[in-house]
XYZ file of C-alpha atoms in Angstrom:
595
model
C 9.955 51.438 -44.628
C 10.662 48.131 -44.633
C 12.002 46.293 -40.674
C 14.227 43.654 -40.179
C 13.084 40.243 -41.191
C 14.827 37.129 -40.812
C 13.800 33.559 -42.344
C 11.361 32.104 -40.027
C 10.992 34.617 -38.015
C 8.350 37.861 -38.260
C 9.652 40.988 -39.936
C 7.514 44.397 -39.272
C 6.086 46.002 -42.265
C 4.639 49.673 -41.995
C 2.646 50.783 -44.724
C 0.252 54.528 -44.986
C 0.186 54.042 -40.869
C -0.360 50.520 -40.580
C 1.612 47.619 -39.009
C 0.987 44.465 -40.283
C 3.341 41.382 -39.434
C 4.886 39.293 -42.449
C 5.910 35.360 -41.932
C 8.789 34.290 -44.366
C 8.337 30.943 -45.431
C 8.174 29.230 -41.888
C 6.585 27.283 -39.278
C 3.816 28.582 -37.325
C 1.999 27.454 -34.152
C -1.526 25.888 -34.380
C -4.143 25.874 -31.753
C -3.773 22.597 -30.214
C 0.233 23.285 -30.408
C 0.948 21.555 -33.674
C 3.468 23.291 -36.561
C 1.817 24.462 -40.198
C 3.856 26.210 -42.437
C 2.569 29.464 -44.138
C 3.843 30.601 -47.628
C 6.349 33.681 -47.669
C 4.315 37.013 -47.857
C 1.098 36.067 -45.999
C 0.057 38.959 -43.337
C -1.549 38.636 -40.300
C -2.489 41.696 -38.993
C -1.307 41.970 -35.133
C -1.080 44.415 -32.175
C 1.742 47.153 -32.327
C 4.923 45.560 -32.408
C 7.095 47.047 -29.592
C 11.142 48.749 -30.887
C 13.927 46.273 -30.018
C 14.927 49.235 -28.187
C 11.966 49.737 -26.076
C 11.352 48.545 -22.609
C 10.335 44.921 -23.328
C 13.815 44.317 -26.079
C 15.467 42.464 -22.903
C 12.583 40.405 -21.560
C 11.810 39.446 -25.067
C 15.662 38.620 -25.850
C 16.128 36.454 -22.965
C 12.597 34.758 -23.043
C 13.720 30.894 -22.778
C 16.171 31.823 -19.906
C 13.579 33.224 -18.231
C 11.250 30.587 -18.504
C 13.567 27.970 -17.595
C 14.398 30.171 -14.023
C 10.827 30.624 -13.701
C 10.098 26.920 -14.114
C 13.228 26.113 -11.556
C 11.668 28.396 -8.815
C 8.880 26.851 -8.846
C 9.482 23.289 -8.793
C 12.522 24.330 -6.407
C 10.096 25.680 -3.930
C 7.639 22.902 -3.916
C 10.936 20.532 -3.658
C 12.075 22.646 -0.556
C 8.178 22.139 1.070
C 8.580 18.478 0.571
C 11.456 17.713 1.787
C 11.418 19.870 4.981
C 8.096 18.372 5.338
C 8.856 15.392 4.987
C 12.360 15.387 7.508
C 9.517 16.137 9.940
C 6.786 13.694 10.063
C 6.903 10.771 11.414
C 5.276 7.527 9.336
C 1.712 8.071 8.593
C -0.714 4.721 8.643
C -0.040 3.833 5.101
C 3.363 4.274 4.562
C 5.383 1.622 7.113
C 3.374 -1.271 4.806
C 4.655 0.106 1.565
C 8.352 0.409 2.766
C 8.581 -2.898 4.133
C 6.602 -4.369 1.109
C 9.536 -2.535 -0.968
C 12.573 -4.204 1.213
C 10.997 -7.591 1.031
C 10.409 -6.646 -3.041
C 14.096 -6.031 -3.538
C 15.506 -8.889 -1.082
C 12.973 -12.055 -1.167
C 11.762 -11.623 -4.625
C 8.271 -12.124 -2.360
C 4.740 -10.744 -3.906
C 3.478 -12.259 -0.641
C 2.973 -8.999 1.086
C 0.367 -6.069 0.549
C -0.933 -7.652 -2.617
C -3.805 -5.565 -2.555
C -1.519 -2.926 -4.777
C -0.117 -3.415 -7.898
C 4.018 -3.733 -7.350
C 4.986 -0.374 -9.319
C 4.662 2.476 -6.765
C 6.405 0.085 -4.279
C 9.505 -0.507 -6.546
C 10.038 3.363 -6.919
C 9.353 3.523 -3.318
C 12.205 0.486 -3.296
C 15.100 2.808 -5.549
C 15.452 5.182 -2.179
C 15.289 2.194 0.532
C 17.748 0.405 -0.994
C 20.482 3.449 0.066
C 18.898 3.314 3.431
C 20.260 -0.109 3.832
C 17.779 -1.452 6.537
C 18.112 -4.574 8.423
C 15.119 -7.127 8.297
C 15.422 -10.542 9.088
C 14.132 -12.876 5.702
C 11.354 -14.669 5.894
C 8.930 -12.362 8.180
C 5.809 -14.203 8.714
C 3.498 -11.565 10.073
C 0.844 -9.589 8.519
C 1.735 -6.310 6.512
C 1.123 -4.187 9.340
C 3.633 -5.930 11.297
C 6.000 -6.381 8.898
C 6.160 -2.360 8.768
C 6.536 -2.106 12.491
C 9.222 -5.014 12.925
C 11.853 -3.018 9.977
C 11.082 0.925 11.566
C 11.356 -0.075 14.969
C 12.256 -3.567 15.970
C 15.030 -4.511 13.946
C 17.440 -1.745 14.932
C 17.056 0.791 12.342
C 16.880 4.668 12.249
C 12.705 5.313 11.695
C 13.584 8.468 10.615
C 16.455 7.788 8.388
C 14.779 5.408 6.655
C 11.253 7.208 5.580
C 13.132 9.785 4.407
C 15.298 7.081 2.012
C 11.817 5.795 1.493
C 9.973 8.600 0.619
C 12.615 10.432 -1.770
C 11.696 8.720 -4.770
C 8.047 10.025 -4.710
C 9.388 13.236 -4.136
C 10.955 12.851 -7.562
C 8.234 11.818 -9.366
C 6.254 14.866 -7.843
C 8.835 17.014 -9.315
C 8.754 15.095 -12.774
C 4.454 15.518 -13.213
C 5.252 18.874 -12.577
C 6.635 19.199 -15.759
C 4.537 17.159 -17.460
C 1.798 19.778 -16.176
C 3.705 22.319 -17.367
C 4.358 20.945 -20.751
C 1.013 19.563 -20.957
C -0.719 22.863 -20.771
C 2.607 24.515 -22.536
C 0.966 22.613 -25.781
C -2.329 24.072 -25.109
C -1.770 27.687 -24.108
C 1.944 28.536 -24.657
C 4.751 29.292 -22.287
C 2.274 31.874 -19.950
C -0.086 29.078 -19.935
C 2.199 26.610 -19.007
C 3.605 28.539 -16.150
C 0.046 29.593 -14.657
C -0.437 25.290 -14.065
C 2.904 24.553 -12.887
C 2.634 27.251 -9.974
C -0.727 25.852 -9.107
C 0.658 22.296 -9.260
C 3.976 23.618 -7.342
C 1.548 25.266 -4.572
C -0.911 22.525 -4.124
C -0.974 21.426 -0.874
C -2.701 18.520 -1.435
C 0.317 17.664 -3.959
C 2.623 18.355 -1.815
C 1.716 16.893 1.460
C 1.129 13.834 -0.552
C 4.223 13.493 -2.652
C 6.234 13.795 0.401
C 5.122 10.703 1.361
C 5.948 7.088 0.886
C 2.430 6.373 -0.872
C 1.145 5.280 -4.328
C -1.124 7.823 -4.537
C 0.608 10.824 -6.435
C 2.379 8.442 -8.707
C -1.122 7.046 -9.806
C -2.829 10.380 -10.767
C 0.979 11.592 -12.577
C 1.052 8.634 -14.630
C -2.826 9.032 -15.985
C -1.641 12.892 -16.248
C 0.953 11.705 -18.573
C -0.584 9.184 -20.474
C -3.404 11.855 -21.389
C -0.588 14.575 -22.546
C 1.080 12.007 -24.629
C -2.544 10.785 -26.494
C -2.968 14.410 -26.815
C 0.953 15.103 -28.593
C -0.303 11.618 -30.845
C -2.528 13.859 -32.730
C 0.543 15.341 -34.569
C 3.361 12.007 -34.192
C 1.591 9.101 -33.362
C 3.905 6.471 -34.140
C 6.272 8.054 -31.408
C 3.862 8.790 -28.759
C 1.030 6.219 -28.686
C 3.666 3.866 -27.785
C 4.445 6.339 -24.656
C 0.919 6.473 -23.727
C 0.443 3.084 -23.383
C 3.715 2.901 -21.198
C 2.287 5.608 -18.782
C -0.964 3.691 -19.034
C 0.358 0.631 -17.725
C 2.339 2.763 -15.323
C -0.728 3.955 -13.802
C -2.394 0.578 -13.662
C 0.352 -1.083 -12.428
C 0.381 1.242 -9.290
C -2.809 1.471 -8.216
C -6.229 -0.290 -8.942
C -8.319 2.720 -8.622
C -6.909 4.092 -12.049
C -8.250 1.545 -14.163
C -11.592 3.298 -15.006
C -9.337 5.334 -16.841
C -8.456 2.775 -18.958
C -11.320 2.660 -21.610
C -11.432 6.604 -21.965
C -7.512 6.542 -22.613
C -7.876 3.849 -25.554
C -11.085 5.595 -27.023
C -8.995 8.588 -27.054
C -6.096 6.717 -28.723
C -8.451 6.223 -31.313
C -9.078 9.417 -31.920
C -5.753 10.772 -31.685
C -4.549 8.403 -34.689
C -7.950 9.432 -36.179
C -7.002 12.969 -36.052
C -3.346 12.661 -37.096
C -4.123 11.086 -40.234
C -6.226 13.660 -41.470
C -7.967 13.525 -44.598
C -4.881 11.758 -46.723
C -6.685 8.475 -45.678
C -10.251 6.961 -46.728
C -12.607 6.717 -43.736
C -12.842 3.484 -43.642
C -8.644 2.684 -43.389
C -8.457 5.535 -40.724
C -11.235 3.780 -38.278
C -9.216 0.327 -39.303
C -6.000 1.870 -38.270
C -7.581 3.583 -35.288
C -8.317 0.060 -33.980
C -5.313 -0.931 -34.443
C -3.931 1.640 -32.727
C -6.278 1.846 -29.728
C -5.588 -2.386 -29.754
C -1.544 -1.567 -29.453
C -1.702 0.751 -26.691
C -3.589 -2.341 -24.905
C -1.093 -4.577 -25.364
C 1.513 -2.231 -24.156
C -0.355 -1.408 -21.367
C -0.968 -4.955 -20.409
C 3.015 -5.829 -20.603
C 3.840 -2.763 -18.639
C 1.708 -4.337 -15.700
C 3.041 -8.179 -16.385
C 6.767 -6.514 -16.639
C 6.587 -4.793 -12.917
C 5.195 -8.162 -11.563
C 8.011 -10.295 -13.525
C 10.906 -7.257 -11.989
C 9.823 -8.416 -8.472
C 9.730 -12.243 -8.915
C 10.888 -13.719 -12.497
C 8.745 -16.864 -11.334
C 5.491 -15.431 -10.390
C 5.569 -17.530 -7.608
C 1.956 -16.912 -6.075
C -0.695 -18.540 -3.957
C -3.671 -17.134 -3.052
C -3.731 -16.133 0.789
C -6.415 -17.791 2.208
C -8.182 -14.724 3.233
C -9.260 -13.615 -0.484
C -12.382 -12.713 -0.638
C -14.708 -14.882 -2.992
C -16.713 -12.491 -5.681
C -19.796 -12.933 -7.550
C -21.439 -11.727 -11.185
C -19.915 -9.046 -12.867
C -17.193 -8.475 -10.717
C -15.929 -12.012 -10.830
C -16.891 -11.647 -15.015
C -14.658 -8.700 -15.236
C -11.559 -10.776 -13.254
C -11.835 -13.470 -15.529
C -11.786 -11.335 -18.122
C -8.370 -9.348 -17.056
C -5.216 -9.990 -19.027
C -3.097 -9.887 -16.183
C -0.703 -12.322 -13.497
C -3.231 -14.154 -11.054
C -1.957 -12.269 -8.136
C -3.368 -8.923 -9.865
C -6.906 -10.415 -9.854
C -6.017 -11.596 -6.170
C -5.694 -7.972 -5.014
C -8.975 -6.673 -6.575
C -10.542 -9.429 -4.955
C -9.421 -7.879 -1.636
C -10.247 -4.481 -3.108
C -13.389 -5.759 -3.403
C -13.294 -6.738 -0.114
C -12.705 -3.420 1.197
C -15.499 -1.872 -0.548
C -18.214 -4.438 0.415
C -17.042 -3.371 4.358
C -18.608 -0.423 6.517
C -16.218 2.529 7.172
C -16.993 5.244 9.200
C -16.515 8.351 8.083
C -17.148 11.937 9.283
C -18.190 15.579 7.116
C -18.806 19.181 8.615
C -18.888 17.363 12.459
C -21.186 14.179 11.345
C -19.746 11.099 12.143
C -21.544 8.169 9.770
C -21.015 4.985 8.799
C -20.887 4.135 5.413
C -20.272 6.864 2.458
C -21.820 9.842 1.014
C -21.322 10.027 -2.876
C -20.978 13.723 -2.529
C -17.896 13.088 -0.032
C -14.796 13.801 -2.123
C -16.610 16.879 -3.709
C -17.013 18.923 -0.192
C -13.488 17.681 1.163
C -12.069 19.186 -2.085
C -13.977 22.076 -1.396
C -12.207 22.391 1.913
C -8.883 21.491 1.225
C -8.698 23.073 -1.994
C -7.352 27.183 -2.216
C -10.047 29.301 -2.715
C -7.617 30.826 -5.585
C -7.112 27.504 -7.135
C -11.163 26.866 -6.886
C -12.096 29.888 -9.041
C -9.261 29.106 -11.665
C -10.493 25.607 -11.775
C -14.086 26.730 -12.295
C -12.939 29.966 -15.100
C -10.383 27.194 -16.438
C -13.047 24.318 -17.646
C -15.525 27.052 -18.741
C -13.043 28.724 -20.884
C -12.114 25.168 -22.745
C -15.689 24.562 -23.199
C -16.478 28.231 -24.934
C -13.274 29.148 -26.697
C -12.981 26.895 -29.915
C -9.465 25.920 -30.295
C -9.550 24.538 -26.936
C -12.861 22.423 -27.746
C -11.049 19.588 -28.927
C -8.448 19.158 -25.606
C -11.608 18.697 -23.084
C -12.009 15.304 -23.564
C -8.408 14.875 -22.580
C -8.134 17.160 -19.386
C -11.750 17.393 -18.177
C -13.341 13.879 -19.202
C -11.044 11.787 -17.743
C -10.859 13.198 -14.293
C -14.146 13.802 -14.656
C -14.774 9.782 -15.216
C -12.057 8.569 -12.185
C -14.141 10.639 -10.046
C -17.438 9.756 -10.535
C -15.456 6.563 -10.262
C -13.972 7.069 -6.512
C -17.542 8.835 -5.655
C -18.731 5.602 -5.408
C -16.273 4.270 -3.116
C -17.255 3.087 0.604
C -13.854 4.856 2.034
C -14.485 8.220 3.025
C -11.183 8.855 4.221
C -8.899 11.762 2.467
C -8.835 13.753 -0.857
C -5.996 11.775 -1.921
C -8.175 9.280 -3.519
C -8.882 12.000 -5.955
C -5.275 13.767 -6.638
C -6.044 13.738 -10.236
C -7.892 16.417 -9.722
C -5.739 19.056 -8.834
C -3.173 17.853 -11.399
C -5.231 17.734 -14.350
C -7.200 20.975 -13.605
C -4.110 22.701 -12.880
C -3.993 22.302 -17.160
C -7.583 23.194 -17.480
C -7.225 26.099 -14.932
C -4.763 28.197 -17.501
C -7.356 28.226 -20.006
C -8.804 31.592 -18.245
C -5.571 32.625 -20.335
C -6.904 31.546 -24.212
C -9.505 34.650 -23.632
C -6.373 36.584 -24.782
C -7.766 39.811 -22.665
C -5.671 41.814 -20.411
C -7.948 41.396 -17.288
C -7.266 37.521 -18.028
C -3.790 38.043 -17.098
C -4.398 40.419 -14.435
C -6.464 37.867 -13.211
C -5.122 34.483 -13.209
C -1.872 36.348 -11.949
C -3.730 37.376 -8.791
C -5.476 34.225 -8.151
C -2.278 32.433 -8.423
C -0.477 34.852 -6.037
C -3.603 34.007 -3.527
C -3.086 30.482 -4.143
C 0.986 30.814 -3.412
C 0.337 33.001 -0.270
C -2.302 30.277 1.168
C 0.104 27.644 0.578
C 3.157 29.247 2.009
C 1.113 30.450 4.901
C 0.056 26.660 6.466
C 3.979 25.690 5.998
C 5.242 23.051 7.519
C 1.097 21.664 8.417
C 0.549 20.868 4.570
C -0.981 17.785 5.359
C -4.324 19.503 7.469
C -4.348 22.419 5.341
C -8.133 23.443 4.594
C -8.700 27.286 2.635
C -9.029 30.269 4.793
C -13.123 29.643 3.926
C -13.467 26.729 6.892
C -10.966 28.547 9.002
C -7.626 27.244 7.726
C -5.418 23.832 9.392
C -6.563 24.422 12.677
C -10.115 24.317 12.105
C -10.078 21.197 9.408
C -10.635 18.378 11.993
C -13.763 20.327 12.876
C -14.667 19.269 9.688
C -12.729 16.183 8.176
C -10.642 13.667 9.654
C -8.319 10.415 9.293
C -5.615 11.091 5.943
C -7.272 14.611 5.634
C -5.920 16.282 9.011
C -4.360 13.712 11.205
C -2.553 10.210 9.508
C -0.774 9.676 12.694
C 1.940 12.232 11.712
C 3.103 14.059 14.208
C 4.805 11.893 16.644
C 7.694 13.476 16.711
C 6.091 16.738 17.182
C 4.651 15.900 20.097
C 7.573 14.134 21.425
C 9.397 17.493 21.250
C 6.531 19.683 22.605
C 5.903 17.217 25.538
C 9.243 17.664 26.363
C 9.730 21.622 26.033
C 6.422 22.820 27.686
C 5.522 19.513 29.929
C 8.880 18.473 31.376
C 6.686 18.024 34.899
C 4.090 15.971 33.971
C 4.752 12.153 34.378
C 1.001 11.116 33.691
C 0.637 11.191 30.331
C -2.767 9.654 28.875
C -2.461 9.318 25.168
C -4.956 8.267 22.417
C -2.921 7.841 19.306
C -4.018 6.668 15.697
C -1.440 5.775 13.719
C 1.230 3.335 12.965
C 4.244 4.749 14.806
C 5.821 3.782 17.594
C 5.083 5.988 20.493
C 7.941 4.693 23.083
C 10.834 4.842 20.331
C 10.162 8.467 20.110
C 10.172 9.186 24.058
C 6.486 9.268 24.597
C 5.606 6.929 27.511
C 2.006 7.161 27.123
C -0.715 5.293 29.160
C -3.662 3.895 27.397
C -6.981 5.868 29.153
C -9.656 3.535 27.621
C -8.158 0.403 29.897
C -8.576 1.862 33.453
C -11.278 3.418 34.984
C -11.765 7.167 34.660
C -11.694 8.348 38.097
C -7.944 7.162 37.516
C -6.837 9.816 34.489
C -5.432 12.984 35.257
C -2.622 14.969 34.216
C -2.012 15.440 30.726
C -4.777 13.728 28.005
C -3.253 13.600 24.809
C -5.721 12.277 21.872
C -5.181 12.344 17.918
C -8.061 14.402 16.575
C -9.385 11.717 14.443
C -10.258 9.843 17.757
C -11.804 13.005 19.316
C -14.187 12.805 15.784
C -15.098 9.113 16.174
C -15.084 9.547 19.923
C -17.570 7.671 22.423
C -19.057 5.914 25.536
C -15.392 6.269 27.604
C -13.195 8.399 25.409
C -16.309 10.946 25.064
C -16.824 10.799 29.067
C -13.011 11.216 29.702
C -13.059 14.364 26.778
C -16.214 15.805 28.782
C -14.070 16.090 31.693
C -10.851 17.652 30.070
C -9.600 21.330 29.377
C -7.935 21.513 25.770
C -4.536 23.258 26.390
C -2.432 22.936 23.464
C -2.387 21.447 19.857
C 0.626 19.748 18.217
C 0.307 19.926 13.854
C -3.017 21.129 13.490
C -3.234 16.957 14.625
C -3.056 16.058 18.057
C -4.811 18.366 20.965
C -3.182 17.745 24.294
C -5.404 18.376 27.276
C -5.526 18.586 30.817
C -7.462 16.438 32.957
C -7.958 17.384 36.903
């Protein structure tokens, strides 16, 4: 008896017991997601296909509609998270000298300010400001910093109005990797796959404390994310998507400096994804010849990407070199000469250089030290990381490294993380996981590898660790931005172990405006430590600075971000001594009370 069999599509044979399945003349999926076409009668011998009848006929009829609701949820809850997150916090440090740098971008034409970073994360940050409509006065002369200050809160604007303008666009962006996640590991593992790293994407809460913010950060790591699918789709279609990667290569470079270690990996990579699209067809030595070529193209693309974003701000490249550049010497100032791009590119790695030649302080598990510890980013992802999301990462890369047909994808999702952070390991800023959010992203793919093992318990599995991951996320909502795993005793614990862009970025200002005013309507002394770039008066906090009066002269109400309890010292440490911790606003700022 003979089942239904359309063109294409498999029919069900049953012969003396047996089911086999039998392909008509059709295409059929490869390993690495690529299309081969297998002559009409071949059998492949299968499980037990299921009636149409039977309880899986409607699941299996309405598969894409399903997957495209499933896909929707997801990114539709991480897009709620963000933006209720974001309608709360006030500015953190970073973000005030990215949206000013963006209005001065869009009005002046002006590279003059924050030069340090690459124009590109600025002008998306620029498509949301420009509905804000701020008012700045041309021609600011002050530093960045102030430049932030003067549009938020001196030049009659709406703070709050405008971050959220401001930060829109990156929320965006966030939403868009996420489906370049998705489809990345789609390719590699199918739709189950493909779901499994979108909900661990959607439920980061590194991702999505940090692409609810104005920063360059998340763009960065999406743009190397997407550069790496495309080289990987360039096995099958080169011609269309080399050009692609080399677009989302520039992309990446021309947002932030830190990505270009990636750089060399991507183009040996295009190399090899020419190499392995041409197959056999071609002699050896034409493919390498044609590899070059390729690898050489992607260069050039990449290189106009990062001249085009400079040219969309100022058409002139009008540029002089502030006179606080930083000279540098042998192979640093070798590799600057060497660099294909505008002068004031090679201007801001000079100051990047700067930064890393300075001591930081930094502080790990209650040690405050200055300098860095290599093995810094590893333990703060280790803290801030679900413990869910840990163990898929972990089963994930062992699983592409032992099955076979995933063999030939590691180089694309585990070696180039694996490169940018060995990279940022050996950075002297030991200040947040975000200088690594390429992790999460990119092992979000290698995490739904557990799923190639094609064994029930696999399923079982990564289903469960993913609901763990989802009910750790949704249970630190709204305090994304402190979150640390259930392991080091969740947000309210993580400044006993991390501070500054980890737990407390000078967020919560408005947060404590409102708890100041609902618990402490009484108190008129308030003492108040704050780190951050906000504005505390604008908000209604009338704080008085403890450090500038003697200490027999505090009392009432001692309110101190916890990044300054971490670094704290000589007068702060003597005032803290003396105080009674009474309340915490955000998993940020402890309030407490001084007699």
């Amino acid at each position: 008896m003979q089942g239904r069999r359309e063109r294409g599509r498999p029919g069900l044979d049953v012969h003396r017991g047996a089911r086999t399945m039998t392909y008509e003349q059709g295409p059929l999926r490869t390993p690495d997601g690529g299309a081969r076409t297998a002559p009409a009668g071949t059998h492949a011998t299968g499980p037990p296909a299921r009636n149409d009848r039977g309880r899986w006929a409607w699941p299996r009829r309405h598969r894409r509609p399903l997957l495209l609701s499933a896909v929707c949820v997801l990114l539709m809850q991480m897009a709620f998270a963000m933006v209720t997150t974001a309608l709360e916090q006030s500015p953190t440090i970073d973000e005030p000298v990215y949206v000013g740098t963006s209005v001065v971008y869009v009005r002046e034409h002006s590279l003059r300010f924050n030069p340090e970073h690459p124009p590109l994360g600025k002008l998306i940050i620029a498509t949301g400001t420009v509905f804000a409509h701020p008012r700045l006065d041309p021609g600011f002369q002050g530093d960045q910093g102030r430049l932030g200050r003067r549009l938020l809160y001196e030049s009659g604007n709406d703070p709050w109005r405008v971050m959220f303008w401001a930060r829109l666009p990156v929320m965006v962006v966030t939403l868009l990797f996420g489906l370049v996640v998705f489809g990345f590991a789609r390719d590699l593992l199918g739709s189950a796959g493909g779901l499994a790293a979108l909900a661990l994407y959607a439920f980061s809460p590194d991702l999505i404390t940090n692409g609810a913010l104005a920063t360059l950060d998340v763009p960065a790591a999406g743009f190397v994310v997407t550069a790496a699918w495309m080289l990987w789709r360039a096995r099958r279609r080169p011609l269309l998507y080399l050009p692609l990667a080399g677009v989302a290569s520039g992309a990446a470079v021309a947002t932030k400096m830190s990505t270009l270690p990636a750089v060399p990996v991507l183009l040996v990579l295009t190399g090899w994804s020419y190499w392995q699209a041409r197959g056999d067809a071609m002699p050896r030595s034409r493919r390498a010849t044609h590899s070059l070529v390729a690898a050489v193209g992607v260069a050039l693309v990449l290189v106009g990407v990062v001249w085009a974003t400079y040219l969309v701000v100022d058409p002139r490249l009008r540029w002089a070199t502030p006179a606080n550049v930083p000279a540098v010497h042998g192979l640093r100032a070798l590799l600057l000469d060497w660099l294909p791009f505008p002068d004031a590119y090679g201007d801001g790695m000079r100051i990047q250089f700067g930064f890393e030649s300075a001591t930081w302080h930094g502080y790990l598990f209650g040690r405050l030290y200055s300098g860095s510890l290599w093995y810094y980013l590893p333990a703060a992802l280790l803290v801030k990381t679900p413990l869910g999301m840990l163990a898929l990462w972990c089963g994930g890369a062992l699983a592409m490294a032992a099955v076979p047909r995933l063999r030939s994808a590691v180089p694309y999702v585990l070696l180039l993380p694996a490169v940018l952070l060995a990279a940022a390991m050996q950075g002297s800023r030991d200040l947040g996981v975000r200088y690594a959010l390429f992790v999460p992203m990119f092992l979000a793919v290698a995490a739904a590898g557990v799923l190639a093992l094609r064994r029930r318990w696999a399923y079982a599995v990564t289903a469960a660790l993913v609901g763990c991951v989802a009910v750790s996320s949704l249970r630190t909502y709204p305090y994304y931005l402190p979150y640390s795993n259930e392991a080091f005793g969740g947000p309210s614990a993580t400044h006993l172990r991390l501070h500054d862009s980890n737990v407390d970025w000078g967020q919560d200002l408005g947060r404590l405006a409102a708890r100041l005013r609902e618990r402490y309507p009484h108190d008129k002394d308030v003492w108040l430590v704050y780190k951050g770039s906000g504005v505390p008066s604008w908000y209604g906090i009338h704080g008085h600075d403890p450090l500038k009066v003697p200490p027999s002269r505090v009392h009432g109400l001692l309110v101190v971000s916890d990044t300054s309890i971490a670094k704290a010292e000589g007068r702060l440490a003597q005032l803290l001594s003396g105080s009674r911790a009474i309340d915490d606003v955000g998993h940020s700022i402890t309030i407490f009370r001084r007699p």
